[in-house]
Amino acid sequence: MSSAAVTVTRRPSECGAQMMHLIEELYPICRSITGEGCRESLRLLQGIVPIEMHEIPSGTPVFDWTIPREWNIRDAYIKNGRGERIVDFGRSNLHVVNYSRPIHATMSLDELRPHLFSLPQHPDWIPYRTSYYSENWGFCLSDHVLQQLQEDAYEVCIDSSLTDGHLTYGELFLPGDTHEEVLFSCHVCHPSLCNDNLSGMAVASFLASRLRERPHRLSYRFLFVPGTIGSIAWLSRNESRVPAIRHGLVLSCVGDSGGFTYKRSRRGNAEIDRAVAHILKHSGKSFAITDFSPYGYDERQYCSPGFNLPVGRFSRTANGDYPEYHTSADNLDLVSETALEESLDQLLAIVNLLDKNKTYINTNPKCEPQLGRRGLYRAMGGTPDARPLELAMLWVLNLSDGEHSLLDIAERADLPFAEVSRAAELLSEKDLLQNKLAKTG
Ligand code: ZN
């Protein structure tokens, strides 16, 4: 397969449309936790950023788990007695229970029925079901079609294979000035589902692409992994790298029109937890913050007690909180350019905060330095309110005693981090601030 025709423009306003275009290309591919669909998807993402593909052989132990056999599928259908395809994998890859073993047989409706799954509460939607770790087969279909089935001789075919092969995941490392890392992780194993999680794959790729264009202090690692088994495999193979991870986010469901949802890391008060809360609070967008729970996506692995990494989860409407979740209605209509772009913007602001959150020391701590003389303060006195940047400078000077980071100051002053960071830059230029690390190191 050729790589994506998508090229990343330098005009940020077009990123939303480009992310949407990428999602449209990824949408028809039948992905799973292993197999060609996963590889083809990663190759499309390589059209955005140079993701490295890794392959782990089936049977490889990864902590308490084992890399499963590789699943691939060519076709699947149920034909009625007249030879008509009443369920056809060619029309939606959700029709087959993901990881179904191969079968070709003729059977009665009673024999077939235990292998059929529908959603009576949403009779036009096809559910998404998987059977990764117990060998089985099945079909998912709209309840509308299921209710119309009559006694007949049904030809059932799933032309799949479960063979020794590999699990594939993608990784991109962007080295910064320091070895301290920020981890971004998204799952790449769902078939034709857009918000969960083509949105995460698209936003992660474009975030990486934007980070590649600019210098950064921290190093950034992006993982594109099949859910659960992929993050377990990565952690198992990279235990020595884990201590460098200082902050992390799992990205999922970032393309719908709902407000933002941040799920805290298991630590609950890590810098990433405070950083995301701060950015969302000053974003002007609606948002909710929830505590960690050992349920959800790959934060379950990163936050398992043996690692307890400062990794939270960034979403719009959280998984399970929207009716279209894990159904055929999580389609291209559920995600939008605007929502994808807003998610990317928030993540860029979070990255900017993490990258610039340093601790400074005021070089003139005995009374205020004279800012007006240095061109940092308005010449005319007597106006009733300080301008935000001036206020930020006063806060930064006051709290830069080597004990407070810029995020500490932004929180205490209730000012946007970007303003506080700008104030610190101006004061540093006039030698009124010194980086604490520079002084001690
Ligand atoms: Zn899911």
XYZ file of C-alpha atoms and ligand atoms in Angstrom:
442
model
C 0.000 0.000 0.000
C 1.213 3.473 -0.763
C 1.476 6.039 1.959
C -1.104 8.775 2.430
C -1.445 11.555 -0.071
C -1.861 13.855 2.924
C 0.876 16.418 3.354
C 1.087 18.623 6.385
C 0.650 22.245 5.608
C 2.273 24.937 7.700
C -1.002 26.770 7.915
C -2.518 25.511 11.175
C -6.029 26.476 10.106
C -5.953 23.689 7.527
C -4.992 20.990 10.014
C -8.636 20.203 10.815
C -9.446 19.450 7.193
C -6.285 17.392 6.807
C -7.011 15.362 9.935
C -10.520 14.730 8.618
C -9.100 13.627 5.270
C -6.750 11.209 7.039
C -9.676 9.770 9.015
C -11.627 9.261 5.788
C -8.718 7.268 4.380
C -8.338 5.158 7.526
C -12.062 4.547 8.018
C -12.646 1.630 5.594
C -9.640 -0.409 6.787
C -10.411 -3.456 8.928
C -8.042 -3.060 11.853
C -7.554 -5.393 14.776
C -4.928 -5.920 17.474
C -2.754 -7.687 14.882
C -2.746 -8.070 11.103
C -2.481 -6.218 7.825
C -5.167 -3.645 8.693
C -2.975 -2.342 11.481
C 0.095 -2.178 9.221
C -1.804 -0.474 6.419
C -3.103 2.126 8.887
C 0.365 2.818 10.281
C 1.669 3.211 6.720
C -0.967 5.891 6.131
C 0.178 7.690 9.296
C 3.751 7.504 7.965
C 2.552 9.927 5.303
C 2.312 12.506 8.129
C 5.281 11.660 10.361
C 8.089 9.053 10.124
C 6.642 6.496 12.524
C 8.820 3.433 13.024
C 6.975 0.113 12.800
C 7.860 -2.651 15.246
C 6.860 -6.309 14.920
C 6.678 -8.738 17.857
C 6.272 -12.460 17.010
C 3.189 -14.387 18.125
C 3.883 -16.379 21.257
C 6.227 -13.793 22.779
C 5.517 -13.406 26.497
C 4.900 -9.816 27.618
C 4.475 -9.697 31.402
C 1.429 -11.880 32.199
C 0.269 -11.917 28.572
C 1.304 -13.571 25.322
C 1.369 -11.990 21.863
C -1.561 -13.688 20.101
C -1.652 -15.245 16.677
C -2.065 -12.779 13.841
C -5.594 -12.296 12.508
C -6.367 -11.428 8.914
C -9.656 -11.457 7.042
C -10.534 -11.318 3.354
C -14.309 -11.774 3.242
C -17.291 -12.820 5.340
C -20.999 -13.190 4.754
C -24.246 -14.881 5.679
C -26.284 -16.017 2.667
C -29.932 -17.013 2.841
C -31.423 -20.017 1.010
C -31.731 -17.931 -2.167
C -28.012 -17.180 -2.151
C -28.441 -13.512 -1.205
C -25.844 -11.961 1.113
C -27.978 -10.738 3.998
C -24.878 -9.813 6.021
C -21.831 -8.733 4.053
C -18.382 -7.869 5.448
C -17.795 -5.891 2.239
C -20.382 -3.343 3.377
C -19.071 -2.897 6.919
C -16.159 -4.564 8.620
C -18.075 -4.269 11.911
C -20.298 -7.122 10.648
C -17.704 -9.668 11.764
C -16.827 -10.196 15.414
C -13.224 -9.006 15.382
C -10.805 -11.972 15.659
C -13.424 -14.510 14.495
C -11.897 -17.861 13.576
C -12.540 -19.072 10.022
C -15.767 -20.974 9.331
C -17.646 -22.118 6.246
C -20.836 -24.067 7.003
C -24.540 -24.245 6.369
C -26.808 -24.088 9.401
C -30.325 -23.426 10.637
C -31.393 -20.123 12.206
C -31.349 -21.756 15.668
C -27.751 -22.839 15.186
C -26.762 -19.441 13.838
C -28.566 -17.313 16.414
C -26.040 -17.651 19.309
C -23.435 -16.154 16.967
C -25.466 -13.054 16.070
C -25.223 -9.731 17.929
C -27.445 -6.666 17.572
C -28.492 -3.573 19.522
C -32.260 -3.630 20.122
C -32.139 -0.109 21.638
C -30.620 1.237 18.381
C -32.157 -1.062 15.766
C -30.371 0.503 12.753
C -26.857 0.388 14.200
C -24.322 -2.435 13.956
C -22.526 -3.147 17.241
C -18.745 -3.632 17.503
C -17.691 -6.866 19.217
C -14.360 -8.592 19.670
C -13.190 -12.029 20.732
C -9.437 -11.625 21.002
C -8.521 -14.048 23.716
C -11.117 -16.825 23.356
C -11.496 -18.559 20.022
C -14.951 -17.945 18.639
C -16.791 -16.569 15.645
C -19.783 -14.321 15.157
C -21.571 -11.642 13.195
C -22.872 -8.237 14.220
C -25.878 -6.817 12.437
C -28.619 -4.276 12.853
C -31.513 -5.454 14.989
C -33.736 -4.442 12.126
C -32.163 -7.148 9.906
C -31.965 -9.683 12.726
C -35.698 -9.437 13.433
C -36.509 -10.198 9.800
C -34.585 -13.497 9.690
C -36.764 -16.535 9.061
C -36.104 -20.258 9.340
C -33.804 -21.108 6.431
C -30.572 -22.895 5.529
C -27.934 -20.188 5.994
C -24.534 -20.361 4.392
C -22.082 -18.849 6.848
C -18.593 -17.917 5.735
C -15.764 -16.129 7.513
C -12.671 -16.223 5.314
C -10.199 -15.299 8.043
C -6.918 -16.721 9.248
C -5.376 -16.984 12.701
C -1.739 -17.873 12.205
C 1.639 -17.353 13.815
C 2.685 -13.892 12.728
C 3.314 -10.623 14.520
C 1.805 -7.836 16.537
C 2.594 -4.478 14.945
C 2.916 -1.140 16.670
C 4.207 2.274 15.684
C 6.612 4.506 17.572
C 8.038 7.958 16.966
C 10.662 9.575 19.188
C 11.401 13.301 18.929
C 14.528 14.041 20.966
C 14.647 17.349 22.827
C 17.336 19.189 24.801
C 16.806 16.860 27.747
C 16.197 13.130 27.958
C 13.058 13.748 30.028
C 10.122 12.471 28.013
C 6.482 13.205 27.380
C 4.578 10.114 26.252
C 1.563 10.246 23.958
C -0.224 6.972 23.368
C -3.234 6.092 21.252
C -4.823 2.806 20.266
C -4.941 1.766 16.626
C -6.875 -1.511 16.782
C -10.483 -0.525 16.181
C -11.933 -1.133 12.694
C -14.392 1.347 11.131
C -14.939 3.553 14.182
C -14.098 7.235 13.923
C -14.126 8.944 17.286
C -12.844 5.815 19.004
C -10.144 6.014 17.813
C -9.270 7.301 14.353
C -9.568 10.741 15.942
C -6.788 9.871 18.387
C -4.546 8.520 15.623
C -5.066 11.632 13.501
C -4.582 14.158 16.306
C -1.500 12.331 17.646
C 0.075 12.291 14.159
C -0.557 15.978 13.578
C 0.621 16.901 17.075
C 3.863 15.044 16.362
C 4.156 16.780 13.020
C 3.762 20.217 14.613
C 6.321 19.362 17.309
C 8.845 18.322 14.656
C 8.712 21.831 13.195
C 9.848 23.594 16.358
C 12.612 23.304 18.945
C 11.570 21.725 22.241
C 13.228 21.203 25.600
C 11.562 17.895 26.454
C 11.718 14.751 24.350
C 8.463 13.422 22.966
C 7.524 9.803 22.356
C 4.420 8.832 20.403
C 3.049 5.293 20.577
C 0.478 3.947 18.137
C -0.411 0.634 19.729
C -3.187 -1.952 19.656
C -5.242 -1.448 22.830
C -4.132 -3.232 26.013
C -1.762 -5.812 24.486
C 0.164 -3.092 22.633
C 0.892 -0.916 25.663
C 1.687 -4.024 27.729
C 4.108 -5.150 25.005
C 5.766 -1.735 24.811
C 6.182 -1.481 28.583
C 7.540 -5.018 28.696
C 10.145 -4.303 26.010
C 11.084 -0.806 27.219
C 11.230 -1.031 30.990
C 14.613 0.697 31.047
C 13.153 3.739 29.252
C 10.202 4.107 31.607
C 11.991 6.236 34.252
C 12.533 8.986 31.656
C 8.761 9.437 31.215
C 7.889 12.570 33.181
C 4.440 13.252 31.747
C 2.049 11.383 29.504
C -1.369 11.382 27.915
C -3.492 8.684 26.375
C -5.464 10.226 23.513
C -8.881 8.848 22.665
C -12.222 10.148 21.420
C -10.947 13.615 20.467
C -13.095 14.263 17.378
C -16.706 14.595 18.619
C -18.449 17.860 19.396
C -18.693 17.326 23.169
C -16.746 19.182 25.844
C -13.292 18.028 26.897
C -12.818 15.301 29.485
C -9.573 14.830 31.341
C -9.046 11.712 33.387
C -6.316 12.195 35.958
C -3.360 9.901 36.339
C -3.391 7.406 39.197
C -1.162 9.835 41.118
C -3.892 12.456 40.845
C -1.646 15.487 41.434
C 1.143 14.941 38.912
C 2.373 17.891 36.881
C 0.437 16.593 33.860
C -2.773 16.560 35.934
C -2.222 20.171 36.971
C -1.100 21.217 33.490
C -4.181 19.860 31.708
C -6.534 21.251 34.371
C -4.893 24.666 34.026
C -5.065 24.758 30.220
C -8.693 23.601 30.140
C -9.674 26.094 32.833
C -8.286 28.965 30.751
C -9.450 27.562 27.388
C -12.929 29.067 27.485
C -14.279 25.638 26.446
C -16.515 23.370 28.475
C -14.682 20.551 30.206
C -14.866 17.989 32.978
C -12.115 16.427 35.059
C -12.519 12.933 36.427
C -10.448 10.897 38.811
C -8.422 7.905 37.773
C -10.120 4.544 37.623
C -8.615 1.242 36.480
C -11.100 1.083 33.599
C -10.751 2.645 30.173
C -7.852 2.605 27.725
C -4.117 2.138 27.996
C -3.844 4.371 31.077
C -4.724 1.113 32.850
C -1.290 -0.241 31.923
C 0.777 2.963 32.269
C -0.854 3.556 35.667
C -0.610 -0.044 36.891
C 1.057 -0.058 40.325
C 4.373 -1.428 39.057
C 4.762 1.645 36.833
C 2.421 4.289 38.304
C 3.388 6.698 35.549
C 2.093 10.275 35.470
C -0.139 9.491 32.487
C -3.659 10.869 32.221
C -6.234 10.537 29.464
C -7.340 13.358 27.227
C -10.699 13.013 25.449
C -13.701 14.989 24.404
C -16.760 12.880 25.301
C -15.306 9.932 27.205
C -15.655 6.366 25.982
C -19.015 4.875 26.832
C -20.553 8.285 27.485
C -21.994 8.718 23.992
C -24.629 6.399 22.507
C -22.709 5.871 19.246
C -19.708 4.443 21.161
C -18.641 1.031 19.788
C -21.315 1.020 17.092
C -21.526 1.745 13.378
C -22.866 5.190 14.298
C -19.355 6.182 15.434
C -18.843 7.114 11.801
C -17.546 10.052 9.767
C -20.583 12.160 10.756
C -19.677 11.976 14.448
C -16.313 13.699 14.064
C -15.598 17.155 12.674
C -12.704 19.294 11.486
C -13.504 21.892 14.133
C -13.512 19.426 17.014
C -10.280 17.776 15.857
C -8.578 21.130 15.507
C -9.759 22.307 18.942
C -8.343 19.123 20.454
C -5.031 19.686 18.684
C -4.940 23.304 19.913
C -5.458 22.266 23.549
C -2.747 19.627 23.257
C -0.332 22.156 21.765
C -1.052 24.467 24.702
C -0.441 21.592 27.150
C 2.831 20.731 25.415
C 3.878 24.367 25.506
C 3.202 24.471 29.231
C 5.148 21.291 29.987
C 8.037 22.457 27.841
C 8.266 25.906 29.444
C 7.414 25.069 33.039
C 10.721 25.978 34.654
C 11.620 27.323 38.076
C 13.428 30.659 38.227
C 15.215 32.738 40.804
C 14.651 36.486 41.069
C 18.094 38.111 40.814
C 16.845 41.304 42.497
C 14.785 39.963 45.401
C 15.201 42.883 47.826
C 12.182 45.009 46.982
C 10.798 45.250 43.469
C 13.209 46.004 40.673
C 12.391 49.192 38.792
C 10.554 47.857 35.763
C 9.782 51.220 34.157
C 13.492 51.988 33.795
C 13.895 48.718 31.873
C 10.936 49.425 29.587
C 8.873 46.645 31.176
C 6.230 48.777 32.852
C 4.015 51.540 31.481
C 5.389 54.992 31.945
C 2.146 56.526 33.172
C 1.067 55.670 36.720
C -2.332 55.936 38.358
C -4.438 53.693 36.108
C -6.783 51.547 38.210
C -5.780 48.043 36.982
C -2.505 46.412 36.126
C -2.361 45.004 32.623
C -2.291 41.165 32.608
C 1.326 41.024 31.458
C 2.415 43.525 34.112
C 0.498 41.619 36.740
C 2.158 38.418 35.560
C 5.608 40.062 35.850
C 4.887 41.096 39.439
C 3.765 37.580 40.327
C 6.757 35.962 38.628
C 9.193 38.287 40.410
C 7.502 37.737 43.741
C 7.298 33.945 43.611
C 10.545 33.182 41.781
C 12.393 32.217 44.929
C 13.563 28.899 43.522
C 10.631 27.110 45.131
C 7.862 27.864 42.637
C 7.579 26.738 39.026
C 5.830 28.916 36.465
C 2.809 26.610 36.732
C 2.755 27.128 40.511
C 2.769 30.866 39.854
C 0.076 30.709 37.151
C -2.163 28.701 39.470
C -1.667 30.986 42.443
C -2.075 34.169 40.375
C -4.982 32.653 38.435
C -3.412 33.857 35.198
C -3.070 31.904 31.949
C 0.248 30.055 31.793
C 1.092 31.661 28.443
C 0.982 35.112 30.086
C 3.165 34.014 33.003
C 5.617 32.340 30.652
C 5.809 35.469 28.479
C 6.468 37.565 31.596
C 9.296 35.198 32.607
C 10.846 35.519 29.139
C 10.794 39.326 29.306
C 12.274 39.365 32.812
C 14.959 36.869 31.797
C 15.923 39.059 28.853
C 16.597 41.876 31.348
C 18.565 39.505 33.624
C 15.995 39.866 36.384
C 15.442 36.106 36.418
C 17.802 33.193 36.368
C 16.889 29.619 35.562
C 17.237 27.663 38.811
C 18.852 24.733 36.999
C 21.405 27.052 35.370
C 22.329 28.455 38.764
C 22.671 25.151 40.623
C 24.132 23.280 37.678
Zn -12.966 1.297 22.030
